[in-house]
Amino acid sequence: MLAVWLCLASIPAFATTQEIFRGEAREKGVLVYTELHEVTKDDAGTPLEAKTTYASPEGKTLGVLHSNFRHSFHLPEHVFEDTRTGVRYGIRRTGSKIEMFNQDPGELEETKEIKPGDESERLQVGCQGFNYYLFGKIDQIKEKKLVPVLFLIPGELSTYKFELEYVRENPDKTVDFAVKIENWFLRLFAPKLEFRYDRKIHRIVWYKGLSNIKNAKGKLMDVIIEYKY
């Protein structure tokens, strides 16, 4: 899902548990990569940090994402490292300062600060934020229908204005959402993201849209991901 990072604090000295789940990403029906998610939670079940390993169908590691949810579920600190190219990018926090960073091999790190007042009326989302933000908020979003979102893409040092749209609730207690770019003209050219959230397990179980992982030509893929818990 839209994409990633390493600013991990040490695990506190209270009981923690680990949840492991997997994702399979397919493009035009063909398996293109897998995701292994390892989530550390406190004794109340709150996610603290996560490691996601992306691998080719043959099992070769493509990239690793480290996420830290201690400050925010919807905008976690994180770092993504592409093990093929050495590219490294993510989001870090210093006090109230939020900063995107990107570094290509052999180059100086580039950064862009997201100031506290930037688009403050919007939900700021990055990394795997939707998966944890939605817990306990489904009915609020259902009532609003649309939630304005500022999506952070640190690999491009860019932000985009999106709308999180409630689509429908299905008989099996799953809920469908769409994430689409806000500008109606750009929407004609920009891809729409779709995902399905399961109320019973409080997790995203299906995703359709651009991948986090680039193909051999350096392009993002249009994938469908199914998650197994």
Tab-separated table of C-alpha atoms in Angstrom:
chain	number	residue	atom	x	y	z
A	1	MET	CA	0.000	0.000	0.000
A	2	LEU	CA	1.303	3.677	-0.389
A	3	ALA	CA	4.606	3.411	1.142
A	4	VAL	CA	8.247	3.758	4.668
A	5	TRP	CA	11.509	3.864	7.425
A	6	LEU	CA	14.078	3.659	10.866
A	7	CYS	CA	13.915	5.887	13.902
A	8	LEU	CA	13.024	3.171	16.363
A	9	ALA	CA	13.081	3.760	20.085
A	10	SER	CA	14.061	0.891	22.361
A	11	ILE	CA	11.217	-1.372	23.466
A	12	PRO	CA	10.044	-0.381	26.958
A	13	ALA	CA	10.444	-2.766	29.860
A	14	PHE	CA	6.876	-4.005	30.012
A	15	ALA	CA	5.251	-7.013	28.417
A	16	THR	CA	5.023	-6.992	24.641
A	17	THR	CA	3.515	-9.350	22.104
A	18	GLN	CA	4.192	-9.839	18.430
A	19	GLU	CA	1.680	-10.156	15.614
A	20	ILE	CA	2.773	-11.599	12.278
A	21	PHE	CA	0.771	-11.365	9.077
A	22	ARG	CA	1.473	-11.595	5.363
A	23	GLY	CA	0.437	-9.909	2.145
A	24	GLU	CA	0.558	-11.180	-1.432
A	25	ALA	CA	0.759	-8.565	-4.189
A	26	ARG	CA	-0.372	-9.466	-7.702
A	27	GLU	CA	-0.249	-7.490	-10.927
A	28	LYS	CA	-2.654	-8.738	-13.611
A	29	GLY	CA	-3.089	-11.904	-11.570
A	30	VAL	CA	0.639	-12.687	-11.339
A	31	LEU	CA	2.404	-12.727	-7.949
A	32	VAL	CA	5.031	-9.937	-8.023
A	33	TYR	CA	6.082	-9.698	-4.368
A	34	THR	CA	5.139	-10.694	-0.826
A	35	GLU	CA	5.048	-8.728	2.429
A	36	LEU	CA	5.944	-10.115	5.857
A	37	HIS	CA	4.677	-7.851	8.664
A	38	GLU	CA	6.044	-8.256	12.200
A	39	VAL	CA	4.247	-5.928	14.627
A	40	THR	CA	5.300	-5.412	18.250
A	41	LYS	CA	2.446	-4.450	20.605
A	42	ASP	CA	2.242	-3.532	24.268
A	43	ASP	CA	0.268	-5.589	26.771
A	44	ALA	CA	-2.886	-3.610	25.901
A	45	GLY	CA	-2.575	-4.562	22.234
A	46	THR	CA	-1.443	-1.117	21.059
A	47	PRO	CA	1.054	-1.253	18.161
A	48	LEU	CA	4.466	0.153	19.059
A	49	GLU	CA	6.604	-0.620	16.037
A	50	ALA	CA	6.685	-2.849	12.991
A	51	LYS	CA	9.077	-4.378	10.509
A	52	THR	CA	7.851	-5.182	6.999
A	53	THR	CA	10.015	-7.241	4.668
A	54	TYR	CA	9.238	-7.203	0.948
A	55	ALA	CA	10.413	-10.202	-1.072
A	56	SER	CA	10.282	-11.414	-4.656
A	57	PRO	CA	8.279	-14.559	-5.507
A	58	GLU	CA	11.629	-16.393	-5.374
A	59	GLY	CA	12.236	-15.195	-1.817
A	60	LYS	CA	14.864	-12.512	-2.506
A	61	THR	CA	14.544	-9.467	-0.208
A	62	LEU	CA	13.547	-6.357	-2.159
A	63	GLY	CA	13.255	-3.863	0.685
A	64	VAL	CA	12.677	-3.444	4.415
A	65	LEU	CA	10.400	-0.955	6.158
A	66	HIS	CA	10.725	-0.066	9.866
A	67	SER	CA	7.845	1.884	11.428
A	68	ASN	CA	7.452	3.492	14.876
A	69	PHE	CA	3.859	4.142	16.009
A	70	ARG	CA	4.614	5.614	19.435
A	71	HIS	CA	3.852	9.198	18.391
A	72	SER	CA	1.180	8.598	15.768
A	73	PHE	CA	-0.765	5.715	14.235
A	74	HIS	CA	-1.676	7.536	11.036
A	75	LEU	CA	1.682	9.291	10.540
A	76	PRO	CA	4.337	7.017	12.037
A	77	GLU	CA	8.042	7.648	11.897
A	78	HIS	CA	9.499	5.202	9.425
A	79	VAL	CA	12.365	4.397	7.086
A	80	PHE	CA	12.258	2.297	3.934
A	81	GLU	CA	15.459	0.852	2.521
A	82	ASP	CA	15.481	-0.624	-0.980
A	83	THR	CA	18.001	-3.458	-0.756
A	84	ARG	CA	18.432	-3.534	-4.545
A	85	THR	CA	19.305	0.110	-5.130
A	86	GLY	CA	20.318	1.415	-1.701
A	87	VAL	CA	17.689	4.175	-1.809
A	88	ARG	CA	16.561	5.210	1.679
A	89	TYR	CA	13.644	7.463	2.601
A	90	GLY	CA	11.132	8.114	5.353
A	91	ILE	CA	9.665	10.385	8.002
A	92	ARG	CA	11.235	11.417	11.306
A	93	ARG	CA	10.106	13.549	14.254
A	94	THR	CA	12.116	15.886	16.476
A	95	GLY	CA	9.817	17.337	19.112
A	96	SER	CA	6.945	18.888	17.178
A	97	LYS	CA	8.978	18.936	13.968
A	98	ILE	CA	7.990	16.465	11.245
A	99	GLU	CA	10.486	15.938	8.453
A	100	MET	CA	10.496	13.875	5.274
A	101	PHE	CA	13.869	12.661	4.049
A	102	ASN	CA	15.227	10.938	0.964
A	103	GLN	CA	18.730	9.704	0.204
A	104	ASP	CA	20.074	8.117	-2.961
A	105	PRO	CA	23.309	6.082	-2.842
A	106	GLY	CA	26.369	8.326	-2.775
A	107	GLU	CA	24.261	11.484	-2.473
A	108	LEU	CA	23.566	13.848	0.413
A	109	GLU	CA	20.269	13.393	2.222
A	110	GLU	CA	17.459	15.705	1.091
A	111	THR	CA	14.801	16.830	3.576
A	112	LYS	CA	11.536	18.734	3.676
A	113	GLU	CA	9.856	19.906	6.875
A	114	ILE	CA	6.093	19.623	7.366
A	115	LYS	CA	5.285	22.585	9.575
A	116	PRO	CA	2.646	22.163	12.340
A	117	GLY	CA	0.273	24.547	10.576
A	118	ASP	CA	0.527	22.922	7.147
A	119	GLU	CA	-2.954	21.780	6.112
A	120	SER	CA	-3.895	21.370	9.782
A	121	GLU	CA	-7.531	20.697	8.901
A	122	ARG	CA	-6.503	17.549	7.060
A	123	LEU	CA	-5.650	14.121	8.394
A	124	GLN	CA	-1.923	13.695	7.754
A	125	VAL	CA	-1.213	10.141	6.652
A	126	GLY	CA	1.948	8.292	5.730
A	127	CYS	CA	3.364	4.809	5.591
A	128	GLN	CA	0.888	2.169	6.882
A	129	GLY	CA	-1.221	4.765	8.659
A	130	PHE	CA	-4.677	3.807	7.421
A	131	ASN	CA	-4.449	0.284	8.848
A	132	TYR	CA	-4.245	1.585	12.419
A	133	TYR	CA	-6.066	4.913	12.116
A	134	LEU	CA	-9.372	3.261	11.197
A	135	PHE	CA	-9.700	1.337	14.462
A	136	GLY	CA	-12.735	2.738	16.303
A	137	LYS	CA	-13.373	5.415	13.656
A	138	ILE	CA	-15.412	3.545	11.025
A	139	ASP	CA	-18.762	4.957	12.117
A	140	GLN	CA	-17.417	8.520	12.259
A	141	ILE	CA	-16.115	8.228	8.698
A	142	LYS	CA	-19.350	6.585	7.583
A	143	GLU	CA	-21.289	9.605	8.871
A	144	LYS	CA	-18.941	12.133	7.241
A	145	LYS	CA	-18.660	10.179	3.957
A	146	LEU	CA	-15.463	12.072	3.056
A	147	VAL	CA	-12.365	12.855	5.133
A	148	PRO	CA	-9.755	15.273	3.691
A	149	VAL	CA	-6.281	13.718	3.766
A	150	LEU	CA	-2.773	15.065	3.280
A	151	PHE	CA	-0.709	12.089	2.126
A	152	LEU	CA	3.053	12.310	2.601
A	153	ILE	CA	5.300	10.656	-0.008
A	154	PRO	CA	8.837	10.990	1.392
A	155	GLY	CA	10.442	9.214	-1.574
A	156	GLU	CA	9.383	12.253	-3.615
A	157	LEU	CA	9.533	14.787	-0.739
A	158	SER	CA	5.971	15.611	-1.756
A	159	THR	CA	2.505	15.868	-0.245
A	160	TYR	CA	-0.801	15.256	-2.025
A	161	LYS	CA	-4.352	16.245	-1.170
A	162	PHE	CA	-6.635	13.218	-1.147
A	163	GLU	CA	-10.096	12.341	0.089
A	164	LEU	CA	-10.794	9.208	2.109
A	165	GLU	CA	-14.258	8.117	0.974
A	166	TYR	CA	-16.574	5.662	2.720
A	167	VAL	CA	-18.060	3.484	-0.039
A	168	ARG	CA	-20.144	0.709	1.522
A	169	GLU	CA	-20.431	-1.845	4.311
A	170	ASN	CA	-20.747	-5.448	3.200
A	171	PRO	CA	-22.802	-8.256	4.800
A	172	ASP	CA	-19.617	-9.939	6.074
A	173	LYS	CA	-18.763	-6.863	8.220
A	174	THR	CA	-16.080	-5.644	5.852
A	175	VAL	CA	-16.127	-1.986	4.834
A	176	ASP	CA	-14.972	-0.627	1.482
A	177	PHE	CA	-13.074	2.661	1.186
A	178	ALA	CA	-11.599	4.645	-1.694
A	179	VAL	CA	-8.770	7.171	-1.571
A	180	LYS	CA	-8.798	9.567	-4.489
A	181	ILE	CA	-6.999	12.772	-5.344
A	182	GLU	CA	-9.076	15.806	-4.431
A	183	ASN	CA	-8.669	17.894	-7.587
A	184	TRP	CA	-11.338	16.705	-10.035
A	185	PHE	CA	-9.186	17.401	-13.106
A	186	LEU	CA	-6.104	15.603	-11.781
A	187	ARG	CA	-8.397	12.767	-10.751
A	188	LEU	CA	-8.876	11.965	-14.444
A	189	PHE	CA	-5.200	11.020	-14.663
A	190	ALA	CA	-4.302	9.910	-11.152
A	191	PRO	CA	-4.859	6.365	-9.915
A	192	LYS	CA	-7.470	5.695	-7.234
A	193	LEU	CA	-6.598	3.580	-4.231
A	194	GLU	CA	-9.156	1.159	-2.821
A	195	PHE	CA	-9.081	-0.974	0.285
A	196	ARG	CA	-11.327	-3.193	2.399
A	197	TYR	CA	-11.329	-3.097	6.191
A	198	ASP	CA	-12.602	-5.986	8.317
A	199	ARG	CA	-14.461	-4.805	11.418
A	200	LYS	CA	-14.123	-8.234	13.056
A	201	ILE	CA	-10.322	-8.244	13.147
A	202	HIS	CA	-9.780	-4.458	12.817
A	203	ARG	CA	-7.423	-4.810	9.852
A	204	ILE	CA	-7.206	-3.997	6.159
A	205	VAL	CA	-7.653	-7.291	4.299
A	206	TRP	CA	-7.544	-6.154	0.645
A	207	TYR	CA	-5.895	-3.311	-1.250
A	208	LYS	CA	-5.883	-2.177	-4.867
A	209	GLY	CA	-3.631	0.586	-6.199
A	210	LEU	CA	-0.001	1.579	-6.606
A	211	SER	CA	2.634	-0.593	-4.969
A	212	ASN	CA	5.335	0.371	-2.484
A	213	ILE	CA	7.825	-1.674	-4.494
A	214	LYS	CA	9.134	-0.754	-7.947
A	215	ASN	CA	9.521	-3.297	-10.735
A	216	ALA	CA	12.730	-4.090	-12.629
A	217	LYS	CA	12.194	-0.980	-14.782
A	218	GLY	CA	12.014	1.285	-11.743
A	219	LYS	CA	8.243	1.865	-12.043
A	220	LEU	CA	5.568	1.492	-9.397
A	221	MET	CA	3.178	-1.339	-10.144
A	222	ASP	CA	-0.631	-1.388	-10.106
A	223	VAL	CA	-1.315	-4.257	-7.714
A	224	ILE	CA	-3.977	-6.067	-5.735
A	225	ILE	CA	-2.799	-7.165	-2.288
A	226	GLU	CA	-4.574	-9.730	-0.111
A	227	TYR	CA	-3.572	-9.878	3.553
A	228	LYS	CA	-3.561	-13.089	5.596
A	229	TYR	CA	-3.839	-12.811	9.403
